[in-house]
């Protein structure tokens, strides 16, 4: 008998804006991803004021999954996927975000895509908002700093739940909602919440307000979803980067504890339907005076999640930096290198044991089923003389993480639903907008400048993962 359950959801994960392209097709509106230029490791993507002439916006065309999804899904079936995690581009359904009536062409595209998946027995796993809110909601309303977003999102969710209620069972509300804990940089607040800041803005306060509205919107959507189809399984999606104590000094340990609270309180609200005490005292101490109403607090209790979806790529480490008893965490400055682990070319610290640690951390607190909806290794792939890509570094990374999952099931009793490696078909990097940071088992011929045939081909990891799925993880 395998270590993983019989119906284990082996799959692959992507997000609409990172692979679809067709940014103006079928009546699609402009999303926040459409106004982000290409960057690189150490060079942030720029957020432009709308779409400007002469800039390189890699998400506009991406890998043209919009035009090629039929052939691509056929390849996914050959890989043996049991499920396919993608997102619905909000701007295909509501181009501006504030319309009452949805755009039929957009709805039809996802009907066709889901039908194509189901034809091969591939179950769609759908994120409602994955770094791609309508740009109009940013310019007209200030993004999620505005309470009106709650109803726009709930309406979008309701339309999707209703339309796909017999095709999609597994849902997630907001992708990596807690990335914005890194509010000091521009990327996460913009991609998570459509937030752009002025020089004098209190970024941290605005981030907490936006996150609150999102959590209320998530709870509202979950409540609606369960009414539309009681069999729906609706989860949250947390970017799990465990923050270790740099040393066993008690004050480093406290710094790590507080850092974990600042990055993961979102999970408490999603799972328990209420704010943890440490956040309430923090908001009071900082005099943030957030708009959190009694009705919001009731709503939060009515839309708790069915499972915890999370991404896992790496771990962090933190020192106390002599901050005194508050240990206030500043993600942009407080992290230190971990001497026990190696890092990828993009500086991501590779740590398979951290995945087991993370699963235990979630399980200790919430005792909910866990779904690893992203994990993977972004690397530069070279085509060898034989014309193939021998990506044993990627296979090694994934094998070690799957072994950590097995240990978590065997030794820690973790209830693990499935595993969907990130970017199993090469796509546009979220963080840098590059093509050359590849995660795929399927190679896509396209470079950072946008040149290439877009042809798909199989890397060594494709054949490896095929066997992993076929053996339910017994053959690694
Ligand atoms: P890229 C930061 C930290 C952890 C996960 O990332 C992150 C990010 C944002 O870059 O994002 C998730 O493409 C995200 C995906 C993204 C993937 O990780 O920067 O959910 O959209 O592509 C990998 O290498």
Coordinates of C-alpha atoms and ligand atoms in Angstrom, one line a residue:
X1 CA 0.0 0.0 0.0
X2 CA 1.2 3.5 -0.9
X3 CA 2.0 6.1 1.7
X4 CA -0.3 8.6 0.1
X5 CA -4.1 8.0 0.0
X6 CA -5.6 6.2 -3.0
X7 CA -7.3 9.3 -4.3
X8 CA -4.3 11.6 -3.7
X9 CA -4.5 14.6 -5.9
X10 CA -1.3 14.6 -8.0
X11 CA -1.4 17.6 -10.2
X12 CA 0.3 20.7 -11.6
X13 CA -0.2 24.3 -10.8
X14 CA -0.3 27.5 -12.8
X15 CA -2.1 30.9 -12.8
X16 CA -4.1 32.4 -15.5
X17 CA -2.0 35.6 -16.0
X18 CA 1.2 33.6 -16.1
X19 CA 0.3 31.3 -19.0
X20 CA -2.8 32.3 -20.8
X21 CA -1.8 35.4 -22.8
X22 CA -4.6 36.6 -25.0
X23 CA -4.7 39.7 -22.7
X24 CA -7.3 41.4 -24.9
X25 CA -9.1 38.4 -26.3
X26 CA -12.7 37.5 -25.7
X27 CA -13.4 40.9 -24.2
X28 CA -10.8 40.6 -21.4
X29 CA -10.0 43.7 -19.4
X30 CA -6.7 45.0 -18.2
X31 CA -5.5 43.3 -15.0
X32 CA -2.8 44.4 -12.5
X33 CA -0.5 41.8 -14.2
X34 CA -0.9 43.6 -17.5
X35 CA 0.9 46.7 -16.2
X36 CA 4.0 45.0 -14.9
X37 CA 7.2 45.0 -16.9
X38 CA 9.8 42.3 -17.0
X39 CA 12.5 42.3 -14.3
X40 CA 15.2 40.0 -13.1
X41 CA 16.8 38.7 -9.9
X42 CA 17.7 42.0 -8.1
X43 CA 15.8 44.2 -10.6
X44 CA 12.2 44.5 -9.5
X45 CA 9.4 44.5 -12.1
X46 CA 8.1 48.1 -12.7
X47 CA 4.4 48.9 -12.3
X48 CA 3.5 51.4 -15.0
X49 CA 0.6 53.8 -15.1
X50 CA -1.6 51.8 -17.4
X51 CA -0.2 50.0 -20.5
X52 CA 2.5 52.1 -22.1
X53 CA 4.0 52.0 -25.6
X54 CA 7.4 50.4 -25.9
X55 CA 7.4 48.5 -22.7
X56 CA 7.9 44.7 -22.4
X57 CA 4.8 43.3 -20.5
X58 CA 5.5 39.5 -20.4
X59 CA 2.0 38.6 -19.2
X60 CA 0.3 40.0 -22.3
X61 CA 1.1 37.0 -24.5
X62 CA 2.7 34.6 -21.9
X63 CA 2.8 31.1 -23.4
X64 CA -0.5 31.5 -25.3
X65 CA -2.3 28.8 -23.3
X66 CA -5.5 30.7 -24.3
X67 CA -4.9 29.6 -27.9
X68 CA -3.3 26.3 -27.2
X69 CA -5.1 24.8 -24.2
X70 CA -6.4 21.8 -26.1
X71 CA -3.0 20.5 -27.1
X72 CA -1.6 21.5 -23.7
X73 CA -4.3 19.6 -21.7
X74 CA -3.6 16.6 -23.9
X75 CA 0.0 16.7 -22.7
X76 CA -1.2 17.1 -19.1
X77 CA -3.2 13.9 -19.6
X78 CA -0.2 12.2 -20.9
X79 CA 1.7 13.3 -17.8
X80 CA -1.0 11.5 -15.8
X81 CA -2.3 14.5 -13.9
X82 CA -5.3 13.8 -11.6
X83 CA -5.9 17.5 -11.1
X84 CA -4.9 20.8 -12.7
X85 CA -4.7 23.9 -10.6
X86 CA -5.2 27.2 -12.4
X87 CA -7.0 30.4 -11.7
X88 CA -9.9 32.2 -13.4
X89 CA -8.8 35.6 -14.7
X90 CA -11.2 38.0 -13.0
X91 CA -10.8 40.3 -16.0
X92 CA -12.2 37.7 -18.4
X93 CA -15.4 37.5 -16.3
X94 CA -15.6 41.1 -15.2
X95 CA -13.3 43.2 -17.4
X96 CA -13.5 46.2 -15.1
X97 CA -14.5 44.4 -12.0
X98 CA -17.5 46.7 -11.1
X99 CA -20.0 45.5 -13.7
X100 CA -23.2 43.7 -12.7
X101 CA -23.4 41.4 -15.7
X102 CA -20.5 39.0 -16.5
X103 CA -18.8 38.7 -19.9
X104 CA -20.1 35.6 -21.5
X105 CA -17.1 35.0 -23.7
X106 CA -14.9 34.8 -20.6
X107 CA -17.2 32.4 -18.9
X108 CA -17.4 30.2 -22.0
X109 CA -13.6 30.0 -22.2
X110 CA -13.4 28.4 -18.7
X111 CA -16.3 26.1 -19.5
X112 CA -14.4 24.9 -22.5
X113 CA -11.1 24.5 -20.5
X114 CA -12.8 22.6 -17.7
X115 CA -14.6 20.4 -20.2
X116 CA -11.3 19.6 -21.8
X117 CA -9.8 18.7 -18.5
X118 CA -12.8 16.5 -17.4
X119 CA -12.7 14.7 -20.7
X120 CA -9.3 13.2 -19.5
X121 CA -10.4 12.7 -15.9
X122 CA -8.4 15.7 -14.8
X123 CA -10.1 17.6 -11.9
X124 CA -9.8 21.4 -12.1
X125 CA -8.6 23.1 -8.8
X126 CA -9.4 26.7 -9.1
X127 CA -8.1 29.9 -7.4
X128 CA -10.5 32.8 -7.7
X129 CA -7.9 35.6 -7.3
X130 CA -4.3 34.9 -8.2
X131 CA -2.4 38.2 -8.6
X132 CA -4.7 39.4 -11.3
X133 CA -7.5 41.8 -10.2
X134 CA -8.9 44.2 -12.7
X135 CA -6.7 47.3 -13.0
X136 CA -9.8 49.5 -13.2
X137 CA -10.5 48.6 -9.5
X138 CA -7.1 50.1 -8.7
X139 CA -7.5 53.3 -10.6
X140 CA -11.1 54.0 -9.7
X141 CA -11.3 52.6 -6.1
X142 CA -7.7 52.3 -4.8
X143 CA -7.8 48.5 -4.9
X144 CA -8.5 46.7 -1.6
X145 CA -8.1 49.7 0.6
X146 CA -11.7 50.2 -0.4
X147 CA -14.5 48.3 1.3
X148 CA -16.5 48.2 -2.0
X149 CA -14.1 45.4 -3.1
X150 CA -15.8 43.0 -0.8
X151 CA -19.0 43.0 -2.9
X152 CA -17.2 43.1 -6.2
X153 CA -15.3 40.0 -5.3
X154 CA -18.3 38.2 -3.7
X155 CA -20.2 38.8 -6.9
X156 CA -17.4 37.5 -9.0
X157 CA -17.1 34.4 -6.8
X158 CA -20.9 33.8 -6.9
X159 CA -20.9 34.0 -10.7
X160 CA -18.1 31.5 -10.9
X161 CA -19.5 29.1 -8.3
X162 CA -22.9 29.1 -10.0
X163 CA -21.6 28.6 -13.5
X164 CA -19.0 25.8 -12.7
X165 CA -20.8 24.1 -9.8
X166 CA -20.9 20.8 -11.5
X167 CA -17.4 21.0 -13.0
X168 CA -15.2 22.3 -10.2
X169 CA -15.2 20.9 -6.6
X170 CA -11.9 22.3 -5.2
X171 CA -11.6 26.1 -4.9
X172 CA -9.3 28.6 -3.2
X173 CA -10.2 32.3 -2.6
X174 CA -7.0 34.4 -2.6
X175 CA -3.6 33.2 -3.7
X176 CA -0.8 33.7 -1.2
X177 CA -2.9 36.3 0.7
X178 CA -0.1 36.7 3.2
X179 CA 2.7 37.7 0.7
X180 CA 1.7 41.3 1.5
X181 CA 3.2 41.0 5.0
X182 CA 6.1 42.2 2.9
X183 CA 4.5 45.6 2.5
X184 CA 7.8 47.5 2.4
X185 CA 8.3 46.5 -1.2
X186 CA 5.9 47.4 -4.0
X187 CA 5.3 44.0 -5.6
X188 CA 3.2 42.1 -3.0
X189 CA 0.8 44.9 -2.0
X190 CA 0.1 45.5 -5.7
X191 CA -0.3 41.9 -6.8
X192 CA -2.2 40.8 -3.7
X193 CA -4.4 43.8 -3.3
X194 CA -4.0 46.4 -6.1
X195 CA -2.3 48.8 -3.6
X196 CA -0.1 51.6 -4.9
X197 CA 1.3 53.9 -2.2
X198 CA 2.1 57.6 -1.9
X199 CA 5.3 58.7 -0.2
X200 CA 3.5 59.6 3.1
X201 CA 1.2 56.6 3.2
X202 CA 1.3 54.3 6.3
X203 CA 1.9 51.2 4.2
X204 CA 1.6 48.8 7.0
X205 CA -1.8 50.1 8.1
X206 CA -3.2 50.2 4.6
X207 CA -2.0 46.6 4.0
X208 CA -3.8 45.4 7.2
X209 CA -7.0 47.2 6.1
X210 CA -6.8 45.6 2.6
X211 CA -6.1 42.2 4.1
X212 CA -9.1 42.6 6.4
X213 CA -11.4 43.3 3.5
X214 CA -10.0 40.4 1.6
X215 CA -10.6 38.0 4.6
X216 CA -14.2 39.2 4.9
X217 CA -14.6 38.8 1.2
X218 CA -13.2 35.3 1.4
X219 CA -15.5 34.4 4.2
X220 CA -18.5 35.8 2.3
X221 CA -17.5 33.9 -0.8
X222 CA -17.1 30.6 1.1
X223 CA -20.5 31.1 2.7
X224 CA -22.1 31.7 -0.7
X225 CA -20.2 28.8 -2.3
X226 CA -21.3 26.3 0.3
X227 CA -24.9 27.3 -0.3
X228 CA -24.5 26.8 -4.1
X229 CA -23.0 23.4 -3.7
X230 CA -22.5 21.9 -0.3
X231 CA -19.9 19.5 -1.7
X232 CA -17.5 22.3 -2.6
X233 CA -14.2 22.2 -0.8
X234 CA -13.0 25.8 -0.5
X235 CA -9.6 26.5 0.9
X236 CA -7.3 29.4 1.6
X237 CA -3.9 29.7 0.0
X238 CA -1.0 30.7 2.2
X239 CA 2.6 31.3 1.1
X240 CA 4.3 29.2 3.6
X241 CA 7.9 30.3 4.1
X242 CA 8.7 29.1 7.7
X243 CA 10.9 31.6 9.5
X244 CA 13.5 29.9 11.7
X245 CA 15.3 31.3 14.6
X246 CA 18.9 32.0 13.4
X247 CA 20.3 30.5 16.7
X248 CA 19.1 28.9 19.9
X249 CA 19.4 32.2 21.7
X250 CA 16.1 32.9 23.5
X251 CA 15.8 36.3 21.9
X252 CA 16.3 35.0 18.4
X253 CA 13.6 32.4 19.2
X254 CA 11.2 35.2 20.2
X255 CA 12.1 37.2 17.1
X256 CA 11.2 34.1 15.0
X257 CA 8.0 33.6 16.9
X258 CA 6.8 37.2 16.3
X259 CA 7.9 37.0 12.7
X260 CA 5.8 33.9 12.2
X261 CA 2.8 35.7 13.8
X262 CA 3.2 38.7 11.4
X263 CA 3.4 36.4 8.4
X264 CA 0.7 33.8 9.3
X265 CA -2.1 35.5 11.3
X266 CA -4.0 35.4 8.0
X267 CA -4.3 31.7 8.4
X268 CA -5.9 32.1 11.9
X269 CA -8.7 34.3 10.4
X270 CA -9.3 31.9 7.5
X271 CA -9.4 28.8 9.7
X272 CA -10.8 30.0 13.0
X273 CA -12.9 32.9 11.8
X274 CA -11.4 35.3 14.2
X275 CA -8.3 37.5 14.8
X276 CA -5.7 36.1 17.1
X277 CA -5.1 38.0 20.3
X278 CA -1.5 39.0 19.3
X279 CA -2.9 40.9 16.3
X280 CA -5.5 42.8 18.3
X281 CA -2.9 44.0 20.7
X282 CA -0.6 44.8 17.8
X283 CA -3.2 47.0 16.1
X284 CA -3.9 48.7 19.4
X285 CA -0.3 49.3 20.2
X286 CA 0.3 50.8 16.7
X287 CA -3.0 52.8 16.9
X288 CA -4.0 51.6 13.5
X289 CA -7.7 52.1 14.2
X290 CA -8.8 49.8 11.4
X291 CA -12.3 49.6 9.9
X292 CA -13.3 46.2 11.4
X293 CA -17.0 46.2 12.1
X294 CA -19.0 43.9 14.3
X295 CA -20.8 42.6 11.2
X296 CA -17.4 41.8 9.7
X297 CA -16.5 39.8 12.8
X298 CA -19.8 37.8 12.4
X299 CA -19.1 37.3 8.7
X300 CA -15.6 35.9 9.4
X301 CA -17.1 33.2 11.6
X302 CA -19.5 32.1 8.8
X303 CA -16.9 31.4 6.1
X304 CA -14.1 29.4 7.5
X305 CA -12.1 27.2 5.1
X306 CA -12.4 23.5 4.5
X307 CA -8.7 22.9 3.9
X308 CA -5.4 24.8 3.9
X309 CA -3.9 25.2 0.5
X310 CA -0.3 26.4 0.6
X311 CA 2.8 27.0 -1.4
X312 CA 6.2 26.0 -0.2
X313 CA 9.5 26.8 -1.9
X314 CA 12.0 27.8 0.8
X315 CA 12.5 28.8 4.4
X316 CA 13.8 32.0 6.0
X317 CA 15.8 32.7 9.1
X318 CA 15.7 35.7 11.4
X319 CA 17.8 37.3 14.2
X320 CA 16.6 39.5 17.0
X321 CA 18.6 42.6 15.9
X322 CA 18.3 44.0 19.4
X323 CA 14.8 45.2 18.9
X324 CA 13.6 45.0 22.5
X325 CA 10.6 43.2 23.8
X326 CA 8.2 44.1 20.9
X327 CA 10.4 42.3 18.4
X328 CA 8.6 44.1 15.6
X329 CA 9.3 42.2 12.4
X330 CA 10.4 44.0 9.2
X331 CA 10.5 41.4 6.4
X332 CA 12.5 43.6 4.1
X333 CA 15.4 44.0 6.6
X334 CA 15.4 41.3 9.3
X335 CA 16.1 38.1 7.4
X336 CA 19.5 36.5 7.5
X337 CA 21.1 33.7 5.5
X338 CA 20.8 30.2 6.8
X339 CA 24.2 28.5 6.8
X340 CA 22.7 25.0 6.8
X341 CA 20.9 25.2 3.4
X342 CA 21.8 26.1 -0.1
X343 CA 20.1 28.7 -2.3
X344 CA 18.8 28.7 -5.9
X345 CA 20.2 31.1 -8.5
X346 CA 17.4 33.4 -7.4
X347 CA 18.5 33.3 -3.8
X348 CA 15.6 31.0 -2.6
X349 CA 16.9 28.8 0.2
X350 CA 16.3 25.1 -0.6
X351 CA 15.0 23.2 2.5
X352 CA 12.9 20.0 2.1
X353 CA 12.8 19.4 5.8
X354 CA 11.2 22.8 6.1
X355 CA 8.2 21.4 4.2
X356 CA 7.7 18.8 6.9
X357 CA 8.1 21.4 9.5
X358 CA 5.6 23.6 7.8
X359 CA 3.0 20.8 7.6
X360 CA 3.4 20.2 11.3
X361 CA 3.1 23.9 12.1
X362 CA -0.2 24.0 10.3
X363 CA -1.5 20.8 11.7
X364 CA -0.6 21.7 15.3
X365 CA -2.7 24.8 15.0
X366 CA -5.6 24.0 12.8
X367 CA -6.0 20.3 12.3
X368 CA -7.4 20.8 8.8
X369 CA -6.5 18.8 5.7
X370 CA -3.5 20.2 3.9
X371 CA -3.1 20.6 0.1
X372 CA 0.4 21.6 -1.2
X373 CA -0.7 23.6 -4.2
X374 CA 2.7 24.9 -5.2
X375 CA 6.3 23.7 -4.8
X376 CA 9.1 23.7 -7.3
X377 CA 12.5 24.8 -8.4
X378 CA 13.0 27.8 -10.6
X379 CA 16.2 27.2 -12.7
X380 CA 17.9 28.0 -15.9
X381 CA 17.5 25.1 -18.3
X382 CA 20.0 24.4 -21.0
X383 CA 19.2 22.3 -24.1
X384 CA 21.9 19.6 -24.3
X385 CA 23.7 18.4 -27.5
X386 CA 21.1 15.6 -27.9
X387 CA 18.4 18.3 -28.0
X388 CA 16.9 17.3 -24.7
X389 CA 16.8 19.0 -21.3
X390 CA 18.3 16.9 -18.5
X391 CA 16.9 18.7 -15.5
X392 CA 18.1 16.3 -12.8
X393 CA 18.5 19.3 -10.4
X394 CA 14.7 19.8 -10.6
X395 CA 14.0 16.1 -10.1
X396 CA 16.3 16.1 -7.1
X397 CA 14.5 19.1 -5.6
X398 CA 11.1 17.6 -6.1
X399 CA 12.1 14.1 -4.9
X400 CA 13.4 15.4 -1.6
X401 CA 10.3 17.4 -1.0
X402 CA 8.0 14.4 -1.8
X403 CA 10.1 12.4 0.7
X404 CA 9.5 15.1 3.3
X405 CA 5.8 14.8 2.5
X406 CA 6.0 11.0 3.0
X407 CA 7.7 11.5 6.4
X408 CA 5.0 13.9 7.4
X409 CA 2.3 11.3 6.6
X410 CA 4.1 8.4 8.2
X411 CA 5.5 9.9 11.3
X412 CA 3.4 13.0 11.9
X413 CA -0.1 11.8 10.8
X414 CA -0.6 14.7 8.4
X415 CA -3.8 14.6 6.4
X416 CA -2.4 15.5 3.0
X417 CA -4.9 15.9 0.1
X418 CA -2.6 16.4 -2.8
X419 CA 0.5 17.9 -4.4
X420 CA 0.5 20.2 -7.4
X421 CA 4.1 21.3 -8.4
X422 CA 4.3 24.9 -9.6
X423 CA 4.7 25.9 -13.2
X424 CA 4.9 22.3 -14.4
X425 CA 4.6 23.9 -17.9
X426 CA 7.1 26.7 -18.2
X427 CA 5.5 30.1 -17.8
X428 CA 6.1 33.7 -16.9
X429 CA 7.7 34.2 -13.4
X430 CA 5.5 36.1 -11.1
X431 CA 8.3 37.7 -9.1
X432 CA 10.6 38.7 -12.0
X433 CA 8.4 38.4 -15.2
X434 CA 11.1 36.3 -16.7
X435 CA 10.7 33.2 -18.9
X436 CA 14.2 32.0 -18.1
X437 CA 13.3 31.2 -14.5
X438 CA 11.7 27.9 -15.4
X439 CA 9.9 25.4 -13.2
X440 CA 8.4 23.1 -15.9
X441 CA 8.4 19.5 -16.8
X442 CA 7.2 20.8 -20.1
X443 CA 9.6 23.2 -21.9
X444 CA 8.2 26.2 -23.7
X445 CA 10.4 27.8 -26.4
X446 CA 10.3 31.4 -25.5
X447 CA 12.9 33.8 -24.0
X448 CA 12.8 36.9 -21.8
X449 CA 12.5 39.2 -24.8
X450 CA 9.5 37.3 -26.0
X451 CA 11.2 35.5 -28.9
X452 CA 10.6 31.8 -29.6
X453 CA 8.3 29.4 -31.4
X454 CA 6.2 28.6 -28.3
X455 CA 6.7 24.9 -29.1
X456 CA 6.3 22.5 -26.2
X457 CA 8.7 19.7 -25.4
X458 CA 9.2 17.2 -22.6
X459 CA 12.1 17.5 -20.2
X460 CA 13.5 14.5 -18.2
X461 CA 11.4 15.6 -15.3
X462 CA 8.3 14.9 -17.4
X463 CA 9.1 11.2 -17.6
X464 CA 10.1 11.1 -14.0
X465 CA 6.9 12.7 -12.7
X466 CA 4.8 10.5 -14.9
X467 CA 6.2 7.5 -13.0
X468 CA 5.8 9.2 -9.7
X469 CA 2.1 9.7 -10.3
X470 CA 1.6 6.2 -11.8
X471 CA 3.1 4.7 -8.7
X472 CA 1.3 7.0 -6.3
X473 CA 4.7 8.2 -5.1
X474 CA 6.2 4.8 -4.5
X475 CA 8.7 5.2 -7.3
X476 CA 10.8 8.4 -6.8
Ligands
LIG1 P1 8.3 33.1 -9.2 C1 7.3 35.0 -3.4 C2 7.6 34.0 -2.5 C3 7.0 32.8 -2.6 C4 6.1 32.6 -3.6 O1 7.4 32.5 -8.0 C5 5.8 33.5 -4.5 C6 6.4 34.8 -4.5 C7 6.2 35.8 -5.5 O2 7.1 35.8 -6.5 O3 4.9 33.4 -5.5 C8 4.3 32.1 -5.9 O4 7.4 33.0 -10.4 C9 3.1 32.4 -6.7 C10 3.2 32.1 -8.1 C11 4.7 32.2 -8.5 C12 5.5 31.2 -7.8 O5 5.3 31.4 -6.4 O6 8.5 34.5 -8.7 O7 1.9 31.9 -6.2 O8 2.3 32.9 -8.9 O9 4.9 32.1 -9.9 C13 6.9 31.2 -8.1 O10 9.5 32.3 -9.3

